[in-house]
Short mmCIF file of C-alpha atoms and ligand atoms in Angstrom, two decimals:
data_model
loop_
_atom_site.label_atom_id
_atom_site.label_comp_id
_atom_site.label_asym_id
_atom_site.label_seq_id
_atom_site.Cartn_x
_atom_site.Cartn_y
_atom_site.Cartn_z
CA MET A 1266 -72.14 -153.07 43.40
CA PRO A 1267 -73.98 -154.58 40.31
CA ASP A 1268 -77.77 -153.28 39.53
CA GLN A 1269 -80.58 -155.87 39.73
CA THR A 1270 -82.70 -153.88 37.43
CA ASN A 1271 -80.45 -154.92 34.60
CA ASP A 1272 -80.12 -158.43 35.21
CA ARG A 1273 -81.07 -159.80 31.82
CA ASN A 1274 -82.95 -162.67 33.62
CA LEU A 1275 -85.55 -160.80 35.01
CA ARG A 1276 -88.97 -161.35 33.53
CA SER A 1277 -92.27 -159.54 34.05
CA TRP A 1278 -95.89 -160.45 35.08
CA VAL A 1279 -96.77 -157.77 32.28
CA GLU A 1280 -96.50 -160.79 29.81
CA PRO A 1281 -95.51 -159.27 26.35
CA ALA A 1282 -92.61 -157.37 28.03
CA ASN A 1283 -90.68 -160.64 28.28
CA ARG A 1284 -91.00 -161.21 24.43
CA ALA A 1285 -87.44 -161.11 22.84
CA ASP A 1286 -88.49 -158.29 20.32
CA CYS A 1287 -90.75 -156.17 22.81
CA GLU A 1288 -88.93 -152.67 23.18
CA PHE A 1289 -90.26 -152.43 26.93
CA PRO A 1290 -88.93 -155.25 29.27
CA ILE A 1291 -88.78 -154.95 32.52
CA GLN A 1292 -84.86 -153.91 32.33
CA ASN A 1293 -86.03 -150.85 30.09
CA LEU A 1294 -88.68 -149.26 32.27
CA PRO A 1295 -88.64 -145.97 30.30
CA TYR A 1296 -90.47 -142.66 31.44
CA GLY A 1297 -93.30 -140.70 29.78
CA SER A 1298 -96.03 -138.49 29.90
CA PHE A 1299 -99.22 -139.75 28.72
CA SER A 1300 -103.17 -139.38 29.10
CA VAL A 1301 -105.96 -141.30 28.23
CA ALA A 1302 -109.58 -140.59 26.60
CA GLY A 1303 -108.72 -136.74 27.14
CA GLY A 1304 -107.73 -137.02 30.32
CA GLU A 1305 -105.13 -135.26 32.39
CA ARG A 1306 -101.64 -135.84 31.67
CA ARG A 1307 -99.62 -138.16 33.97
CA LEU A 1308 -96.30 -139.41 34.31
CA GLY A 1309 -96.07 -142.97 33.22
CA VAL A 1310 -93.52 -145.86 32.44
CA ALA A 1311 -93.77 -148.20 29.65
CA ILE A 1312 -94.04 -152.10 30.17
CA GLY A 1313 -94.34 -154.64 27.65
CA ASP A 1314 -97.64 -153.34 25.66
CA GLN A 1315 -98.86 -150.96 28.95
CA VAL A 1316 -98.14 -147.86 30.59
CA LEU A 1317 -98.28 -147.85 34.47
CA ASP A 1318 -99.85 -144.41 35.92
CA LEU A 1319 -96.80 -143.18 38.21
CA ARG A 1320 -99.26 -140.70 40.05
CA GLY A 1321 -101.94 -143.36 40.61
CA ALA A 1322 -99.03 -145.85 41.78
CA ALA A 1323 -97.98 -143.38 44.45
CA ASP A 1324 -101.46 -142.73 45.41
CA GLU A 1325 -102.03 -146.32 46.32
CA GLY A 1326 -99.05 -146.54 48.05
CA LEU A 1327 -96.82 -148.63 45.71
CA LEU A 1328 -94.28 -146.07 45.28
CA LYS A 1329 -92.55 -143.80 47.99
CA LEU A 1330 -89.72 -141.13 47.43
CA ASP A 1331 -89.76 -139.39 50.74
CA GLU A 1332 -89.15 -135.49 50.08
CA ALA A 1333 -89.36 -136.31 46.16
CA GLN A 1334 -92.81 -137.91 46.36
CA GLY A 1335 -94.88 -135.05 45.17
CA ALA A 1336 -92.60 -135.50 41.57
CA LEU A 1337 -94.44 -138.59 40.62
CA ARG A 1338 -97.45 -136.07 40.57
CA LYS A 1339 -96.28 -133.98 37.79
CA GLN A 1340 -97.07 -133.96 34.08
CA THR A 1341 -93.66 -133.60 32.98
CA LEU A 1342 -90.12 -135.40 34.07
CA ASN A 1343 -88.52 -131.97 35.45
CA PRO A 1344 -89.24 -132.28 38.85
CA LEU A 1345 -88.27 -135.63 39.27
CA MET A 1346 -85.22 -135.36 37.38
CA SER A 1347 -84.34 -132.60 39.65
CA ALA A 1348 -84.83 -135.01 42.76
CA GLY A 1349 -81.27 -136.24 41.55
CA PRO A 1350 -79.86 -139.30 41.07
CA LYS A 1351 -80.28 -141.00 44.21
CA VAL A 1352 -83.96 -140.66 43.48
CA TRP A 1353 -83.72 -141.99 40.16
CA THR A 1354 -82.36 -145.14 41.10
CA ALA A 1355 -84.88 -145.53 44.13
CA LEU A 1356 -87.68 -145.19 41.67
CA ARG A 1357 -86.17 -147.63 39.46
CA THR A 1358 -85.54 -149.53 42.03
CA GLN A 1359 -89.09 -149.86 43.17
CA LEU A 1360 -90.75 -150.04 39.64
CA SER A 1361 -88.27 -153.11 38.59
CA ARG A 1362 -89.95 -154.69 41.76
CA LEU A 1363 -93.45 -153.76 41.64
CA LEU A 1364 -93.43 -155.19 37.78
CA GLU A 1365 -91.31 -158.14 38.37
CA ALA A 1366 -92.66 -161.96 37.85
CA GLY A 1367 -93.02 -162.79 41.40
CA ASN A 1368 -94.65 -160.12 42.92
CA PRO A 1369 -98.49 -160.10 43.61
CA VAL A 1370 -98.88 -156.71 44.81
CA LEU A 1371 -100.28 -155.56 41.58
CA ARG A 1372 -100.08 -158.70 39.43
CA ASP A 1373 -102.86 -160.33 41.46
CA ASP A 1374 -105.24 -157.61 42.24
CA ALA A 1375 -107.63 -157.13 39.07
CA ALA A 1376 -109.19 -153.86 40.31
CA LEU A 1377 -105.98 -152.43 41.06
CA ARG A 1378 -104.27 -153.22 38.00
CA THR A 1379 -107.32 -151.84 35.73
CA ARG A 1380 -106.53 -147.98 37.81
CA LEU A 1381 -103.18 -148.33 37.29
CA LEU A 1382 -102.23 -150.00 33.61
CA HIS A 1383 -103.37 -148.73 30.41
CA PRO A 1384 -102.93 -150.47 27.13
CA MET A 1385 -100.29 -148.28 25.44
CA ALA A 1386 -102.45 -148.00 22.13
CA ASN A 1387 -105.08 -146.19 24.05
CA ALA A 1388 -102.89 -143.83 25.60
CA THR A 1389 -101.97 -140.30 24.18
CA LEU A 1390 -98.40 -139.68 24.73
CA HIS A 1391 -97.28 -135.99 25.06
CA LEU A 1392 -93.54 -134.28 25.39
CA PRO A 1393 -92.29 -136.13 28.22
CA PHE A 1394 -90.34 -133.06 29.69
CA ASP A 1395 -90.41 -129.58 29.71
CA VAL A 1396 -87.44 -128.46 27.42
CA THR A 1397 -85.79 -125.86 28.87
CA GLU A 1398 -82.76 -125.19 26.69
CA TYR A 1399 -81.65 -127.11 23.30
CA THR A 1400 -78.17 -127.44 22.16
CA ASP A 1401 -77.49 -129.24 18.89
CA PHE A 1402 -74.16 -131.03 17.95
CA TYR A 1403 -71.96 -131.79 14.94
CA ALA A 1404 -70.02 -134.66 16.30
CA SER A 1405 -69.91 -137.52 13.66
CA ARG A 1406 -66.77 -138.05 11.79
CA HIS A 1407 -68.20 -139.60 9.31
CA HIS A 1408 -71.42 -137.03 8.77
CA ALA A 1409 -68.72 -134.35 9.04
CA PHE A 1410 -66.64 -135.82 6.23
CA ASN A 1411 -69.66 -136.51 4.34
CA VAL A 1412 -70.85 -132.62 4.53
CA GLY A 1413 -67.37 -131.06 4.32
CA SER A 1414 -66.70 -132.83 1.25
CA MET A 1415 -69.59 -131.83 -0.50
CA PHE A 1416 -69.41 -128.11 0.49
CA ARG A 1417 -65.58 -127.93 0.45
CA GLY A 1418 -64.19 -130.59 -1.13
CA PRO A 1419 -62.71 -133.65 0.74
CA GLU A 1420 -59.10 -132.01 1.60
CA ASN A 1421 -61.15 -129.35 3.69
CA ALA A 1422 -63.83 -131.58 4.53
CA LEU A 1423 -62.89 -131.15 8.46
CA PRO A 1424 -63.13 -127.87 9.90
CA PRO A 1425 -59.70 -127.03 11.73
CA ASN A 1426 -61.09 -126.91 15.28
CA TRP A 1427 -63.60 -130.20 14.65
CA LEU A 1428 -60.93 -132.97 15.94
CA HIS A 1429 -60.51 -130.67 19.20
CA ILE A 1430 -63.80 -129.66 20.35
CA PRO A 1431 -67.75 -131.01 19.69
CA ILE A 1432 -69.01 -128.20 17.56
CA GLY A 1433 -72.55 -127.25 18.25
CA TYR A 1434 -74.98 -124.49 18.37
CA ASN A 1435 -77.92 -123.18 20.39
CA GLY A 1436 -80.85 -124.44 19.23
CA ARG A 1437 -84.48 -123.54 19.71
CA ALA A 1438 -86.24 -125.15 22.79
CA SER A 1439 -89.90 -123.87 21.72
CA SER A 1440 -90.03 -126.15 18.75
CA VAL A 1441 -89.48 -129.56 20.20
CA VAL A 1442 -92.01 -131.66 19.84
CA VAL A 1443 -93.07 -135.00 20.48
CA SER A 1444 -93.58 -137.81 18.20
CA GLY A 1445 -96.31 -138.09 16.00
CA THR A 1446 -96.93 -134.38 15.79
CA PRO A 1447 -96.83 -133.35 11.96
CA VAL A 1448 -93.90 -131.01 10.83
CA ARG A 1449 -94.76 -128.32 8.39
CA ARG A 1450 -92.27 -127.40 5.19
CA PRO A 1451 -90.71 -124.45 6.12
CA TRP A 1452 -90.54 -120.87 4.15
CA GLY A 1453 -87.00 -119.32 4.40
CA GLN A 1454 -85.22 -117.27 2.29
CA VAL A 1455 -83.03 -118.93 -0.08
CA LYS A 1456 -80.26 -118.52 -2.96
CA GLY A 1457 -79.00 -120.95 -5.43
CA PRO A 1458 -75.51 -120.90 -6.59
CA ASP A 1459 -76.71 -119.73 -10.10
CA GLU A 1460 -79.14 -117.22 -8.79
CA ALA A 1461 -78.53 -113.40 -8.60
CA ALA A 1462 -80.58 -112.54 -5.59
CA PRO A 1463 -81.79 -114.37 -2.74
CA ARG A 1464 -85.95 -115.80 -2.59
CA PHE A 1465 -88.21 -116.15 -0.13
CA ALA A 1466 -89.70 -119.67 -0.67
CA PRO A 1467 -90.98 -122.87 0.64
CA SER A 1468 -87.76 -125.06 1.32
CA ALA A 1469 -87.31 -127.44 -1.57
CA ARG A 1470 -84.36 -129.28 0.39
CA PHE A 1471 -86.17 -130.24 3.51
CA ASP A 1472 -84.28 -133.23 5.18
CA ILE A 1473 -83.90 -135.19 8.34
CA GLU A 1474 -81.31 -135.77 11.04
CA LEU A 1475 -81.29 -138.91 12.38
CA GLU A 1476 -79.78 -138.24 16.26
CA MET A 1477 -79.82 -139.07 20.08
CA GLY A 1478 -80.97 -136.61 22.46
CA ALA A 1479 -79.39 -136.54 25.83
CA ILE A 1480 -81.20 -134.64 28.70
CA VAL A 1481 -79.37 -133.29 31.15
CA GLY A 1482 -80.88 -134.02 34.72
CA VAL A 1483 -78.67 -132.08 37.38
CA ALA A 1484 -78.41 -128.26 37.10
CA SER A 1485 -75.19 -126.96 37.37
CA ASP A 1486 -73.24 -123.63 36.92
CA THR A 1487 -69.61 -124.36 37.13
CA PRO A 1488 -67.26 -126.10 34.27
CA LEU A 1489 -68.29 -130.03 34.66
CA SER A 1490 -65.53 -132.68 34.09
CA VAL A 1491 -66.43 -135.43 31.81
CA ALA A 1492 -67.07 -137.88 34.24
CA GLU A 1493 -69.15 -135.27 36.22
CA ALA A 1494 -71.24 -134.82 33.00
CA PHE A 1495 -72.01 -138.40 32.32
CA GLU A 1496 -73.71 -138.40 35.72
CA HIS A 1497 -75.56 -135.62 34.74
CA ILE A 1498 -77.52 -137.09 32.13
CA PHE A 1499 -80.61 -138.34 33.32
CA GLY A 1500 -81.68 -140.25 29.73
CA TYR A 1501 -82.07 -140.10 26.06
CA VAL A 1502 -84.58 -140.24 23.37
CA LEU A 1503 -84.45 -140.16 19.43
CA LEU A 1504 -84.22 -137.13 17.98
CA ASN A 1505 -84.83 -135.79 14.64
CA ASP A 1506 -83.29 -132.31 13.96
CA TRP A 1507 -85.47 -131.37 10.55
CA SER A 1508 -83.17 -129.19 8.44
CA ALA A 1509 -83.79 -127.02 5.57
CA ARG A 1510 -80.59 -127.38 3.30
CA ASP A 1511 -81.40 -124.84 1.06
CA ILE A 1512 -82.01 -121.93 4.05
CA GLN A 1513 -78.97 -123.59 5.67
CA ALA A 1514 -76.63 -123.03 2.79
CA TRP A 1515 -77.37 -119.30 2.62
CA GLU A 1516 -77.79 -118.43 5.90
CA TYR A 1517 -75.02 -120.81 7.97
CA GLN A 1518 -71.78 -118.54 7.68
CA PRO A 1519 -70.32 -116.90 10.15
CA LEU A 1520 -72.92 -117.69 12.94
CA GLY A 1521 -74.27 -121.19 12.01
CA PRO A 1522 -77.77 -122.88 11.50
CA PHE A 1523 -80.29 -120.27 12.57
CA GLN A 1524 -84.00 -120.94 10.57
CA SER A 1525 -82.86 -123.91 8.62
CA LYS A 1526 -83.34 -125.98 11.89
CA ALA A 1527 -85.84 -123.82 13.88
CA THR A 1528 -89.02 -125.29 12.76
CA ALA A 1529 -89.13 -128.44 14.76
CA THR A 1530 -87.24 -131.05 16.67
CA THR A 1531 -88.97 -134.36 17.02
CA VAL A 1532 -88.16 -136.58 20.22
CA SER A 1533 -89.41 -140.26 20.74
CA PRO A 1534 -91.94 -140.00 23.25
CA TRP A 1535 -90.19 -142.55 26.04
CA VAL A 1536 -86.86 -141.28 27.91
CA VAL A 1537 -84.67 -144.14 28.43
CA THR A 1538 -82.60 -143.29 31.42
CA ALA A 1539 -78.93 -143.80 31.45
CA SER A 1540 -79.44 -146.63 34.17
CA ALA A 1541 -81.14 -148.72 31.69
CA LEU A 1542 -78.36 -148.48 28.77
CA GLU A 1543 -76.05 -148.67 31.66
CA PRO A 1544 -74.96 -152.73 30.20
CA PHE A 1545 -74.61 -151.04 26.53
CA ARG A 1546 -71.83 -148.37 27.22
CA VAL A 1547 -68.99 -148.67 24.68
CA ASN A 1548 -65.74 -146.34 24.18
CA THR A 1549 -65.99 -143.86 21.50
CA PRO A 1550 -63.50 -144.10 18.55
CA GLU A 1551 -59.63 -143.73 19.03
CA ARG A 1552 -58.56 -140.28 18.68
CA GLU A 1553 -57.15 -139.15 15.46
CA VAL A 1554 -55.42 -136.54 17.52
CA PRO A 1555 -55.08 -136.03 21.54
CA LEU A 1556 -58.22 -133.73 23.16
CA LEU A 1557 -57.20 -131.59 25.61
CA PRO A 1558 -57.41 -132.87 29.07
CA HIS A 1559 -60.92 -131.10 30.25
CA LEU A 1560 -62.42 -133.37 27.19
CA ARG A 1561 -60.69 -136.73 27.55
CA ASP A 1562 -63.09 -139.69 28.47
CA VAL A 1563 -62.36 -141.56 31.25
CA GLY A 1564 -64.62 -144.48 30.35
CA PRO A 1565 -66.81 -145.78 27.93
CA MET A 1566 -69.53 -143.05 27.71
CA LEU A 1567 -71.05 -144.09 24.19
CA TYR A 1568 -73.78 -146.48 23.93
CA ASP A 1569 -74.26 -149.55 21.38
CA ILE A 1570 -77.58 -148.41 19.71
CA THR A 1571 -79.09 -149.64 16.40
CA LEU A 1572 -80.61 -147.12 14.64
CA ASP A 1573 -82.84 -147.09 11.22
CA VAL A 1574 -84.96 -144.98 9.49
CA GLY A 1575 -87.90 -145.44 7.58
CA LEU A 1576 -89.72 -143.32 4.78
CA ARG A 1577 -93.05 -143.61 3.78
CA PRO A 1578 -94.55 -141.61 1.08
CA GLU A 1579 -98.36 -140.80 1.59
CA GLY A 1580 -100.45 -143.91 0.87
CA GLY A 1581 -97.12 -145.79 -0.10
CA ALA A 1582 -95.26 -148.51 1.96
CA GLU A 1583 -92.33 -147.92 4.06
CA THR A 1584 -88.37 -147.88 2.92
CA VAL A 1585 -85.94 -148.08 5.30
CA ILE A 1586 -83.19 -145.69 3.98
CA SER A 1587 -80.74 -145.60 6.75
CA ARG A 1588 -79.12 -148.31 9.14
CA THR A 1589 -75.92 -146.88 11.64
CA ASN A 1590 -75.60 -147.22 15.23
CA TYR A 1591 -74.75 -144.62 18.18
CA ARG A 1592 -71.38 -145.90 18.67
CA GLU A 1593 -70.09 -144.48 15.85
CA MET A 1594 -69.97 -140.88 17.25
CA TYR A 1595 -66.58 -139.17 17.77
CA TYR A 1596 -67.72 -137.14 21.02
CA SER A 1597 -69.98 -138.62 23.55
CA ALA A 1598 -72.95 -136.36 25.28
CA ALA A 1599 -70.60 -136.65 28.31
CA GLN A 1600 -67.67 -134.72 26.23
CA GLN A 1601 -70.47 -132.66 24.67
CA LEU A 1602 -71.87 -131.59 27.95
CA ALA A 1603 -68.55 -131.10 29.70
CA HIS A 1604 -67.40 -129.08 26.71
CA HIS A 1605 -71.08 -126.67 27.01
CA SER A 1606 -70.33 -126.05 30.45
CA ALA A 1607 -66.44 -125.35 30.06
CA CYS A 1608 -67.18 -121.52 29.81
CA GLY A 1609 -69.16 -121.50 32.85
CA CYS A 1610 -72.24 -121.70 30.86
CA PRO A 1611 -75.07 -122.60 33.74
CA MET A 1612 -76.68 -126.11 32.45
CA ARG A 1613 -80.69 -126.78 33.22
CA VAL A 1614 -82.99 -129.71 34.28
CA GLY A 1615 -84.42 -130.15 31.21
CA ASP A 1616 -81.26 -129.08 29.09
CA LEU A 1617 -81.61 -131.39 25.82
CA LEU A 1618 -78.31 -132.12 23.76
CA GLY A 1619 -78.74 -133.05 20.38
CA SER A 1620 -75.59 -135.37 19.23
CA GLY A 1621 -75.59 -134.37 15.81
CA THR A 1622 -76.42 -136.66 12.82
CA ILE A 1623 -75.19 -140.00 13.26
CA SER A 1624 -73.65 -141.11 10.20
CA GLY A 1625 -71.61 -144.67 9.79
CA PRO A 1626 -68.81 -144.96 7.06
CA ASP A 1627 -70.75 -146.88 4.28
CA ARG A 1628 -73.48 -145.09 1.87
CA GLU A 1629 -76.26 -146.74 3.74
CA ASN A 1630 -75.32 -145.84 7.30
CA ARG A 1631 -75.74 -141.97 6.45
CA GLY A 1632 -78.02 -139.99 8.76
CA SER A 1633 -79.42 -137.51 6.42
CA LEU A 1634 -80.85 -137.12 2.91
CA LEU A 1635 -78.39 -134.91 2.24
CA GLU A 1636 -75.78 -137.37 2.60
CA LEU A 1637 -77.70 -140.24 1.15
CA SER A 1638 -78.63 -138.22 -1.99
CA TRP A 1639 -75.33 -136.57 -1.88
CA GLY A 1640 -76.71 -133.22 -1.88
CA GLY A 1641 -79.20 -134.58 -4.25
CA LYS A 1642 -77.09 -135.60 -7.15
CA GLU A 1643 -77.70 -139.67 -6.67
CA PRO A 1644 -81.49 -139.79 -5.72
CA ILE A 1645 -82.15 -142.88 -3.25
CA GLU A 1646 -84.84 -145.60 -4.47
CA ILE A 1647 -87.76 -146.05 -2.24
CA ASP A 1648 -90.92 -148.11 -2.55
CA GLY A 1649 -92.95 -146.42 -5.99
CA GLY A 1650 -90.18 -143.55 -6.78
CA SER A 1651 -87.07 -142.04 -5.45
CA ARG A 1652 -86.26 -139.20 -3.47
CA SER A 1653 -83.67 -136.42 -3.02
CA PHE A 1654 -84.99 -134.65 -0.16
CA ILE A 1655 -88.36 -135.38 1.85
CA GLU A 1656 -91.90 -134.48 -0.55
CA ASP A 1657 -95.07 -133.37 1.19
CA GLY A 1658 -96.73 -136.38 3.01
CA ASP A 1659 -93.63 -138.31 3.79
CA THR A 1660 -93.78 -139.74 7.02
CA LEU A 1661 -89.72 -139.96 8.55
CA THR A 1662 -89.36 -142.44 11.29
CA LEU A 1663 -86.21 -143.04 13.43
CA ARG A 1664 -86.00 -146.16 15.32
CA GLY A 1665 -83.37 -147.56 17.85
CA HIS A 1666 -82.46 -150.05 20.44
CA ALA A 1667 -79.70 -151.60 22.22
CA GLN A 1668 -80.21 -155.40 22.19
CA GLY A 1669 -79.02 -157.32 25.17
CA GLU A 1670 -79.64 -161.24 25.42
CA GLY A 1671 -82.64 -162.10 25.00
CA TYR A 1672 -84.23 -158.57 25.32
CA ARG A 1673 -84.13 -155.13 23.72
CA ILE A 1674 -83.89 -151.90 25.31
CA GLY A 1675 -86.20 -149.55 22.86
CA PHE A 1676 -86.89 -146.09 22.72
CA GLY A 1677 -90.42 -145.93 20.37
CA ALA A 1678 -90.60 -144.56 17.23
CA CYS A 1679 -89.75 -141.24 16.61
CA THR A 1680 -92.16 -140.29 13.51
CA ALA A 1681 -93.60 -137.18 12.00
CA GLN A 1682 -95.51 -136.73 8.55
CA VAL A 1683 -94.29 -133.28 6.73
CA LEU A 1684 -97.06 -131.54 5.41
CA PRO A 1685 -96.84 -128.75 2.75
CA ALA A 1686 -95.87 -125.47 3.16
CA ARG A 1687 -98.53 -122.78 4.33
CA ARG A 1688 -99.92 -121.46 1.22
CA ALA A 1689 -100.84 -117.99 2.75
CA MET A 1690 -96.83 -116.70 3.18
CA ALA A 1691 -96.46 -116.89 -0.85
CA GLU A 1692 -99.11 -113.96 -0.62
CA GLN A 1693 -97.64 -111.64 1.80
MN1 MN B 2932 -78.35 -131.58 14.04
#
């Protein structure tokens, strides 16, 4: 059955939503958690340049979810996700009808509109879901080849398992933060190749990783097929997996990254649903060797999402340092979730799966400074200077959208400024 909520001809009575370059048209309807003027947090939906208050709309009788109605009154998306895919669809359909150009119910009631719609510019956006677990993968062929070439040479770039499983590690849910939260440069143990002994110092090679985050919306405790895993994913965010390369280089063998990735992970404030991305599904690239049956995809499960990264030095102008696309990934989030669950690992509502750094074939498509500057050997030019890695005061911004005919499905910026390492640590 075709989903009316994705019809490209739909228009909203919230006029800015109909602009071709608006990130939040009526076809998007992403969920967030917001507050206004220091008030309580509420769930909201982005439409044009406004946020619709879900709790208020429920209290006014404009949204009806039967036994899941209470989920609309919560401050994070987890209860709504827990209500399951039928409720997700019901809510999306009701929101689409409520905001559609021809529906007068809210459109023509100025007092009600004032109560339920808030200018996004006045809203504080919070972490939209409780991050119950966080796992990060290493699933872009171009990224893995680039990084492997730097560390092991191009002949041994891909580890022997890489073409058979989406390699991942269990990360820290506790340090996932919403866009706009400053990130402090970490301290850690480092040892350069020419140094006799390790030192404890601020990371000198602090970096970004341009990723997408997939959010699990259905709990499970048995192995999932790739098709089941696809249906369990509620939505997607942009994700910056901050990485201290010098700490990583010293610690990562044999168990993978630990402190180098634990400082912070920044996510964009709006959860774009898998339903909104449905028209933008694409196949993973051709397999270089066949996958075992439990990891084979059974249809297009990646998405065509244009991505870029901006770097703005303190007091300076932003330079776009990377442009790539989510469709470059070798493994989809569904394949990653199937792999994750294959041992019987329970997956929880609010489980966040980082795609892994998304790099493309050319230099400008590289999704980390490590690759862009080739380990610091080829600094990139930015406004007013150059960079190998992040400097204090730099603001890094990830952006992304799926481009439809006459409209786009955006995520909102995933941004943060990097603050200097805390002085006190040096004196201990
Ligand atoms: Mn990563």
